[in-house]
Short mmCIF file of C-alpha atoms and ligand atoms in Angstrom, two decimals:
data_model
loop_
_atom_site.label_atom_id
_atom_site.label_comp_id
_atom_site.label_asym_id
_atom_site.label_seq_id
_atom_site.Cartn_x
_atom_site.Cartn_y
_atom_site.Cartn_z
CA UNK A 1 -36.01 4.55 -3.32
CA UNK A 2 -34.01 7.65 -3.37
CA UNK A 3 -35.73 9.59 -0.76
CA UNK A 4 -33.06 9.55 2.25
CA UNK A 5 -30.79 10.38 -0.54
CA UNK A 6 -29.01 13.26 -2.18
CA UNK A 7 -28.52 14.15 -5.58
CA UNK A 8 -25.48 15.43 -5.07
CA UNK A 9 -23.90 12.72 -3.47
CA UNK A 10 -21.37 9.86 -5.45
CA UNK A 11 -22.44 6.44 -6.71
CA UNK A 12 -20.43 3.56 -5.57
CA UNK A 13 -18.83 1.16 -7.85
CA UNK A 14 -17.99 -2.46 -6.82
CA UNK A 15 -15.60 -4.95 -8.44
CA UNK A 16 -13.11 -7.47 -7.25
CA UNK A 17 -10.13 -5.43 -8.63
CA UNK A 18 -9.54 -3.40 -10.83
CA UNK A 19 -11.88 -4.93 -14.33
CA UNK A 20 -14.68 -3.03 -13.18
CA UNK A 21 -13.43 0.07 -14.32
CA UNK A 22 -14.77 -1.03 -17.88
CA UNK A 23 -18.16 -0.52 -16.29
CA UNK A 24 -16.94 2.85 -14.36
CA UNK A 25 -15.77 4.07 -18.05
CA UNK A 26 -19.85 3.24 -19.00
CA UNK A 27 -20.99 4.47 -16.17
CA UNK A 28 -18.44 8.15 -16.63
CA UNK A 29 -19.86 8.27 -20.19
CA UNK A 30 -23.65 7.86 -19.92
CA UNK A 31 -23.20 10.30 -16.08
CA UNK A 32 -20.43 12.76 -16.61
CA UNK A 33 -21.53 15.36 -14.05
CA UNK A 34 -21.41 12.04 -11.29
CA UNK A 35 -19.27 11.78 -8.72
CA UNK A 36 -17.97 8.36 -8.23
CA UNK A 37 -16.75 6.16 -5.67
CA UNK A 38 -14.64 2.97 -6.59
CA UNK A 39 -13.49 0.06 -4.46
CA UNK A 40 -11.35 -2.25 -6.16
CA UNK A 41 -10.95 -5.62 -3.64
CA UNK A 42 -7.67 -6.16 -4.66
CA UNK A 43 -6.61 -8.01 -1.84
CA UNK A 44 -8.88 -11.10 -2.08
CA UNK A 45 -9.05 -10.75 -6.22
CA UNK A 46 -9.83 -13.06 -8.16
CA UNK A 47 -13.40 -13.71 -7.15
CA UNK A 48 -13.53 -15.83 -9.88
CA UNK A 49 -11.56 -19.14 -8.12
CA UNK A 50 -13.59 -18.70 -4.83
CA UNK A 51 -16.70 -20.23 -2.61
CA UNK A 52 -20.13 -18.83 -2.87
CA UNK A 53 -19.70 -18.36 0.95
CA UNK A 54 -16.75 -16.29 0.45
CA UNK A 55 -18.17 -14.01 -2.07
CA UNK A 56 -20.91 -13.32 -0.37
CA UNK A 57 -19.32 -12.01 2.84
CA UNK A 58 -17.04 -9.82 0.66
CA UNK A 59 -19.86 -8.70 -1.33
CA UNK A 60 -21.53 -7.81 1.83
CA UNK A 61 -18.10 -6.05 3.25
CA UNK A 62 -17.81 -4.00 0.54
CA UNK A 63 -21.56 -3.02 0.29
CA UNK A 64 -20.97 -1.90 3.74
CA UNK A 65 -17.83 0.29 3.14
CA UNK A 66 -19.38 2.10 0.25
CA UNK A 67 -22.44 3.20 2.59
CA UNK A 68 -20.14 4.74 4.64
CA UNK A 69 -19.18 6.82 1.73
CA UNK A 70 -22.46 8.51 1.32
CA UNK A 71 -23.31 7.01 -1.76
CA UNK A 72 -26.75 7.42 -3.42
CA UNK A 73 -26.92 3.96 -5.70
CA UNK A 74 -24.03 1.45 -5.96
CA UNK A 75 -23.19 -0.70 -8.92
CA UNK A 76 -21.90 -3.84 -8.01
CA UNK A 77 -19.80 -4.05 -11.55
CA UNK A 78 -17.99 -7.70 -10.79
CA UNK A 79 -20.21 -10.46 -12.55
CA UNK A 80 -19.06 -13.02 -10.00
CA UNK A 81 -19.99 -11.08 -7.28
CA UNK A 82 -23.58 -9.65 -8.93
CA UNK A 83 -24.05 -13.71 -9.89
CA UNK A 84 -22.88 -14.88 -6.27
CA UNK A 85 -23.00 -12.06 -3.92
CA UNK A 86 -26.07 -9.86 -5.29
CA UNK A 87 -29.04 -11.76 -3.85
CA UNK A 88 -27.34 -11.32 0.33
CA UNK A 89 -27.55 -7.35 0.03
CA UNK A 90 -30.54 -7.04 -2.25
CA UNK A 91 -33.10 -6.14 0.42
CA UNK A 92 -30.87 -4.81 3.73
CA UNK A 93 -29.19 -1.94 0.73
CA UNK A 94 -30.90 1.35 1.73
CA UNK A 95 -30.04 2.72 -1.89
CA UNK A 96 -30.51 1.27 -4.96
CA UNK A 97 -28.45 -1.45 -6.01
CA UNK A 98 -27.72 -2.42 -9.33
CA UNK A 99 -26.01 -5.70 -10.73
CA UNK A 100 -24.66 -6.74 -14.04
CA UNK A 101 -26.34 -9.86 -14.87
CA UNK A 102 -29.41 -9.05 -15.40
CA UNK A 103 -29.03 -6.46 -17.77
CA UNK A 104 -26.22 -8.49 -19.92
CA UNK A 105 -28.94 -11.36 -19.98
CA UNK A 106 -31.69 -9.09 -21.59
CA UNK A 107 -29.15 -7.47 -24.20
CA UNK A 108 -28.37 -10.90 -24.99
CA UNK A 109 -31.54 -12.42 -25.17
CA UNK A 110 -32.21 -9.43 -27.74
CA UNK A 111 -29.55 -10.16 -29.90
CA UNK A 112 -30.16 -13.97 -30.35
CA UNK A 113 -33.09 -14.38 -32.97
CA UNK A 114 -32.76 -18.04 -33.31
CA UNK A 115 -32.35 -19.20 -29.61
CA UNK A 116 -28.85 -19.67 -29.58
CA UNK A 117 -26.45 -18.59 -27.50
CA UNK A 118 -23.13 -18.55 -25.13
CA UNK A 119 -22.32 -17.18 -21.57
CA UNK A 120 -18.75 -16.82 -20.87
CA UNK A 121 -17.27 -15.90 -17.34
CA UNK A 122 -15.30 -17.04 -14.74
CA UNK A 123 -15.37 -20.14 -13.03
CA UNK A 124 -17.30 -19.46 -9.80
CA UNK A 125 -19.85 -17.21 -11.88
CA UNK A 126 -20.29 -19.89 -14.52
CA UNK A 127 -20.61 -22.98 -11.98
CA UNK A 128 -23.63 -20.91 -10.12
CA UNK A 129 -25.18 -21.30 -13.17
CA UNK A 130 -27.08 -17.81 -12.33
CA UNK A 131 -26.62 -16.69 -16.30
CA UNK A 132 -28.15 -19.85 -17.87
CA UNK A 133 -30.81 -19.90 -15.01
CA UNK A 134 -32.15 -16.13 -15.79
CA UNK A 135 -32.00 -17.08 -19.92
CA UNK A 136 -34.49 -20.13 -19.79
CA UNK A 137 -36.53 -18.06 -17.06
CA UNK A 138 -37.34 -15.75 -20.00
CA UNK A 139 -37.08 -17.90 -22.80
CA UNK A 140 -37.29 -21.56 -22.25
CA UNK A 141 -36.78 -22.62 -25.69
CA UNK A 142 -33.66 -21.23 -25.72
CA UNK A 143 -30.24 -23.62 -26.21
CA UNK A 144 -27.31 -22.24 -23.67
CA UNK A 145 -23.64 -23.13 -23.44
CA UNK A 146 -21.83 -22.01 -20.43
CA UNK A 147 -18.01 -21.76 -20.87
CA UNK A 148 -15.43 -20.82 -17.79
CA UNK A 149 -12.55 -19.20 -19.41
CA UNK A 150 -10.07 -19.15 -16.23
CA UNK A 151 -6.89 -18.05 -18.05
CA UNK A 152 -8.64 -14.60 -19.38
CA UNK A 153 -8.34 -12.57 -16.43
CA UNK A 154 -4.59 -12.76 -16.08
CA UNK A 155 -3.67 -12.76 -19.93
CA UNK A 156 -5.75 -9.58 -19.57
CA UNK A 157 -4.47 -8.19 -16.08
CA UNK A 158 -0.57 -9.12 -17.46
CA UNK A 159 -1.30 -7.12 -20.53
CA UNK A 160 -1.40 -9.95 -22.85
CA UNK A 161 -4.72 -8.80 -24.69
CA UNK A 162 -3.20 -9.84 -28.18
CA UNK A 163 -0.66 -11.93 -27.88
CA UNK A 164 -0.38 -15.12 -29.42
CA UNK A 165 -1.15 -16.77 -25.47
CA UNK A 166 -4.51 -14.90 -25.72
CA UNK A 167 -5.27 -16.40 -28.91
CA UNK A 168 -4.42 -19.69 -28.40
CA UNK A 169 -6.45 -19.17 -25.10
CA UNK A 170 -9.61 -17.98 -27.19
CA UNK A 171 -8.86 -20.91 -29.29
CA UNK A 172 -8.95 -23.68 -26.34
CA UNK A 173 -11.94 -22.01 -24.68
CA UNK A 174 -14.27 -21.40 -27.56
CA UNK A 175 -13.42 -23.56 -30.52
CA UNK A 176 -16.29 -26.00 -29.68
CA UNK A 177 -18.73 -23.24 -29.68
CA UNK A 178 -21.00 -23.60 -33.33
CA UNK A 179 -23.77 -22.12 -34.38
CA UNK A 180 -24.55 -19.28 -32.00
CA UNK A 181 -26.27 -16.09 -32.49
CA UNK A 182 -24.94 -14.61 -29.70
CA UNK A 183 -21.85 -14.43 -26.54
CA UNK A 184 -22.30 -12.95 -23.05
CA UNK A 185 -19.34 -11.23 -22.24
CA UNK A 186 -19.77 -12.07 -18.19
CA UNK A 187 -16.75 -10.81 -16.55
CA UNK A 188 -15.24 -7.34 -16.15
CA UNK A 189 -12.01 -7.96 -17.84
CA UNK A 190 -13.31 -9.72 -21.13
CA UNK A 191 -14.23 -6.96 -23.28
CA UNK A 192 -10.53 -5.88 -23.44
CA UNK A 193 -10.26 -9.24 -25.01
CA UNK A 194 -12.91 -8.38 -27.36
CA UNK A 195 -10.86 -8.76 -31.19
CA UNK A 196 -9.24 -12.06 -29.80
CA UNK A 197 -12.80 -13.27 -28.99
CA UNK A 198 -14.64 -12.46 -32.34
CA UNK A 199 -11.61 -13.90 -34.00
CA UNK A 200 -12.20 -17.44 -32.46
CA UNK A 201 -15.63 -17.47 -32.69
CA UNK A 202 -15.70 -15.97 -36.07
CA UNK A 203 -17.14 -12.40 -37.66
CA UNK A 204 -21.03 -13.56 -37.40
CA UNK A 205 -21.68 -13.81 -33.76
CA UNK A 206 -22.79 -10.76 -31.69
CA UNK A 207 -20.47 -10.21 -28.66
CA UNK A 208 -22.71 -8.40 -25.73
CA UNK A 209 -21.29 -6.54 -23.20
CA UNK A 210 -23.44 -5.51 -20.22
CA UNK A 211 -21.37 -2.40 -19.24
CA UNK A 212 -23.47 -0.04 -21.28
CA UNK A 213 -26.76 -1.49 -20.73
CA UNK A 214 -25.89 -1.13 -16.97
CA UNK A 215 -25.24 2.05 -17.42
CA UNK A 216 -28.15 3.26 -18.97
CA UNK A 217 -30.04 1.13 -16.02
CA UNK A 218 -28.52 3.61 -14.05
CA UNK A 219 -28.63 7.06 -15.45
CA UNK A 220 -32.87 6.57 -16.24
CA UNK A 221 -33.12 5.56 -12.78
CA UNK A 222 -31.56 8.10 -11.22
CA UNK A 223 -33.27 10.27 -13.57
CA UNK A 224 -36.79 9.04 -13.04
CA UNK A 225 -35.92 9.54 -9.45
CA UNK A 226 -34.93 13.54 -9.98
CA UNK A 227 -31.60 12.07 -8.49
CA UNK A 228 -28.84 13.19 -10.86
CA UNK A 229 -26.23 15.38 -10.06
CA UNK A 230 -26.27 18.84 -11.81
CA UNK A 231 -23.26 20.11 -10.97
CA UNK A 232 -21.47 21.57 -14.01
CA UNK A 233 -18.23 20.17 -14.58
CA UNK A 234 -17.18 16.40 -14.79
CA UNK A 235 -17.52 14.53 -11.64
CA UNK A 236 -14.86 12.93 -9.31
CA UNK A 237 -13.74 10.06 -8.85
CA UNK A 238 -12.58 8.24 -5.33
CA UNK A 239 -10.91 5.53 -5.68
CA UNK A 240 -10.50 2.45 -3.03
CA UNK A 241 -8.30 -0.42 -3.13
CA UNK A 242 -7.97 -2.92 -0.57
CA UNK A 243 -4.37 -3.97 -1.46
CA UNK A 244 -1.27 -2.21 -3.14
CA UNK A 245 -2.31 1.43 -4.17
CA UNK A 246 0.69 2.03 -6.67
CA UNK A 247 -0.20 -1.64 -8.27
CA UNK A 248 -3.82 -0.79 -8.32
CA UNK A 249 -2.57 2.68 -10.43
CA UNK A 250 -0.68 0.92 -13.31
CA UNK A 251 -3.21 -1.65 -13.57
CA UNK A 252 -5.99 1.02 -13.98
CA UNK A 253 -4.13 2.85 -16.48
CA UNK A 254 -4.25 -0.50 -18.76
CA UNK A 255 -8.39 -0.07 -18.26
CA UNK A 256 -8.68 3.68 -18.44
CA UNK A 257 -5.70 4.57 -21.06
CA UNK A 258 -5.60 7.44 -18.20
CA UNK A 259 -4.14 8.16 -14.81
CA UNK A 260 -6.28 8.21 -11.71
CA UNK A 261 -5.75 10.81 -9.23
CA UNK A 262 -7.74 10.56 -6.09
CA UNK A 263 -6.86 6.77 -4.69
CA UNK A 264 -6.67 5.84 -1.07
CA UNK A 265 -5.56 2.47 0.52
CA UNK A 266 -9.60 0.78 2.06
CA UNK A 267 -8.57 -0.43 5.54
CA UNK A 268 -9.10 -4.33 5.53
CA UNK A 269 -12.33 -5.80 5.50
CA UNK A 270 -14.63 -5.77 8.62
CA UNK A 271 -12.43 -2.93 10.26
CA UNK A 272 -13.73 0.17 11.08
CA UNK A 273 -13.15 2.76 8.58
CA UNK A 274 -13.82 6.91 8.21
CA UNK A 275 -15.57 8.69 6.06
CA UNK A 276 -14.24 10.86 3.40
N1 DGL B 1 -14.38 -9.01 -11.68
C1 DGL B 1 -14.50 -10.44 -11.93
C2 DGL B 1 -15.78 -10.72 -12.73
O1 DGL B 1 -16.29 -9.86 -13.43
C3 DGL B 1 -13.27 -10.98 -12.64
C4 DGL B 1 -12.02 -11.04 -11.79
C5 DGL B 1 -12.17 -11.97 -10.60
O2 DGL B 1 -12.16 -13.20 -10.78
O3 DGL B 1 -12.28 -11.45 -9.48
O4 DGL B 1 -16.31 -11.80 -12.65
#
């Protein structure tokens, strides 16, 4: 899979905006010596509210601009767009791709002994019904709720992790849910909403999210493969946003607790771009 492919060079990271970088942060902590690329679609975000047509020419847009960075794998770290978008690039990607739902439904499958659990994402990802499709694949017995919880992304994006509005939020969303073992955490920005979650859904329920398991897809694959990068110090990382740089910048320091350096503007979809 690797073979036209350097160790050396950067893996790609894809998300709508900027809640993928709570997979990047996985990703920098299981492959510190990685150099990374990041492209943040900030100008069509949310995914979340849109068609399955338009994610998957997006998807496929921004699959194309990280090949022209050179990269050696790319995470696509948005769960709408690995729900959605995934399947269109799967077999015309000349380096290995990796998505987040697959690896979010196995750790969640292995944390729900009695059969019970919870998918939570955003509205597109949820109606594609991709999450509760992949559960009963593996385990048909299983009982699945599906919950769209619109209003999380911007609490989250506006900074409004734990205030009262995410609470009563958590509250509307997931007060019916009873009796599961487990919740997928499907969607880049929940996990900063992580306390308000476990408080509405009480201190017994397992919340799973897929960053790290993704992560640790990553790093034995590129390992099996002889593919990881041995330079000595921590890696760089390159990051891409399609709208508003300077926005992109205080948003990401919300996600990181840390300033980015290296971020460029990505020239708009389907125009031709350079290299770095
Ligand atoms: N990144 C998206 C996801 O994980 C959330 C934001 C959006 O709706 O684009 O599904």
């Amino acid at each position: 899979m690797y073979t036209q492919t350097h160790a050396r060079d950067p893996i790609g990271v894809f998300d709508s905006g900027v809640g993928g970088l709570t997979v990047l942060k996985e990703l920098r902590r299981a492959l510190p010596h990685e150099d990374f690329v990041y492209f943040g679609d900030t100008a069509r975000v949310p995914y979340g509210e849109k068609s399955k047509e338009a994610i998957v020419r997006y998807t496929q847009e921004a699959i194309a601009f990280l090949l022209q960075h050179r990269v050696k794998a790319i995470v696509i770290a948005c769960h709408t767009a690995s729900a959605l978008g995934l399947e269109s690039v799967i077999t015309t990607t000349p380096v290995p791709l990796f998505g987040v739902v697959e690896p979010g439904v196995a750790a969640l499958i292995s944390e729900a002994p009695s059969g019970r659990v919870a998918v939570l994402g955003t509205a597109s990802a949820i109606q594609s019904d991709v999450h509760r499709t992949q559960i009963l694949a593996r385990c048909p017995a299983f009982s699945v709720t599906t919950i769209a919880c619109p209003l999380f992304v911007p609490i989250v994006e506006e900074g409004l992790a734990e205030h009262p509005i995410a609470v009563s939020a958590a509250e509307l969303y997931l007060g019916g849910i009873r009796d599961v073992d487990a919740i997928l955490l499907a969607c880049t920005h929940y996990p900063i909403l992580r306390q308000t979650i476990q408080m509405a859904v009480g201190p017994n329920v397992a919340l799973i999210e897929p960053a790290k398991a993704v992560a640790a897809e990553v790093a034995l694959s590129l390992c099996d493969s002889r593919c990881l990068n041995s330079q000595a110090g921590e890696g760089t990382i390159f990051y891409y946003a399609s709208d508003d740089i300077e926005k992109f910048r205080r948003l990401a320091f919300k996600f990181l607790d840390r300033p980015i350096e290296h971020i460029k503007k990505a020239p708009l979809a389907g125009r031709p771009t350079t290299k770095r």
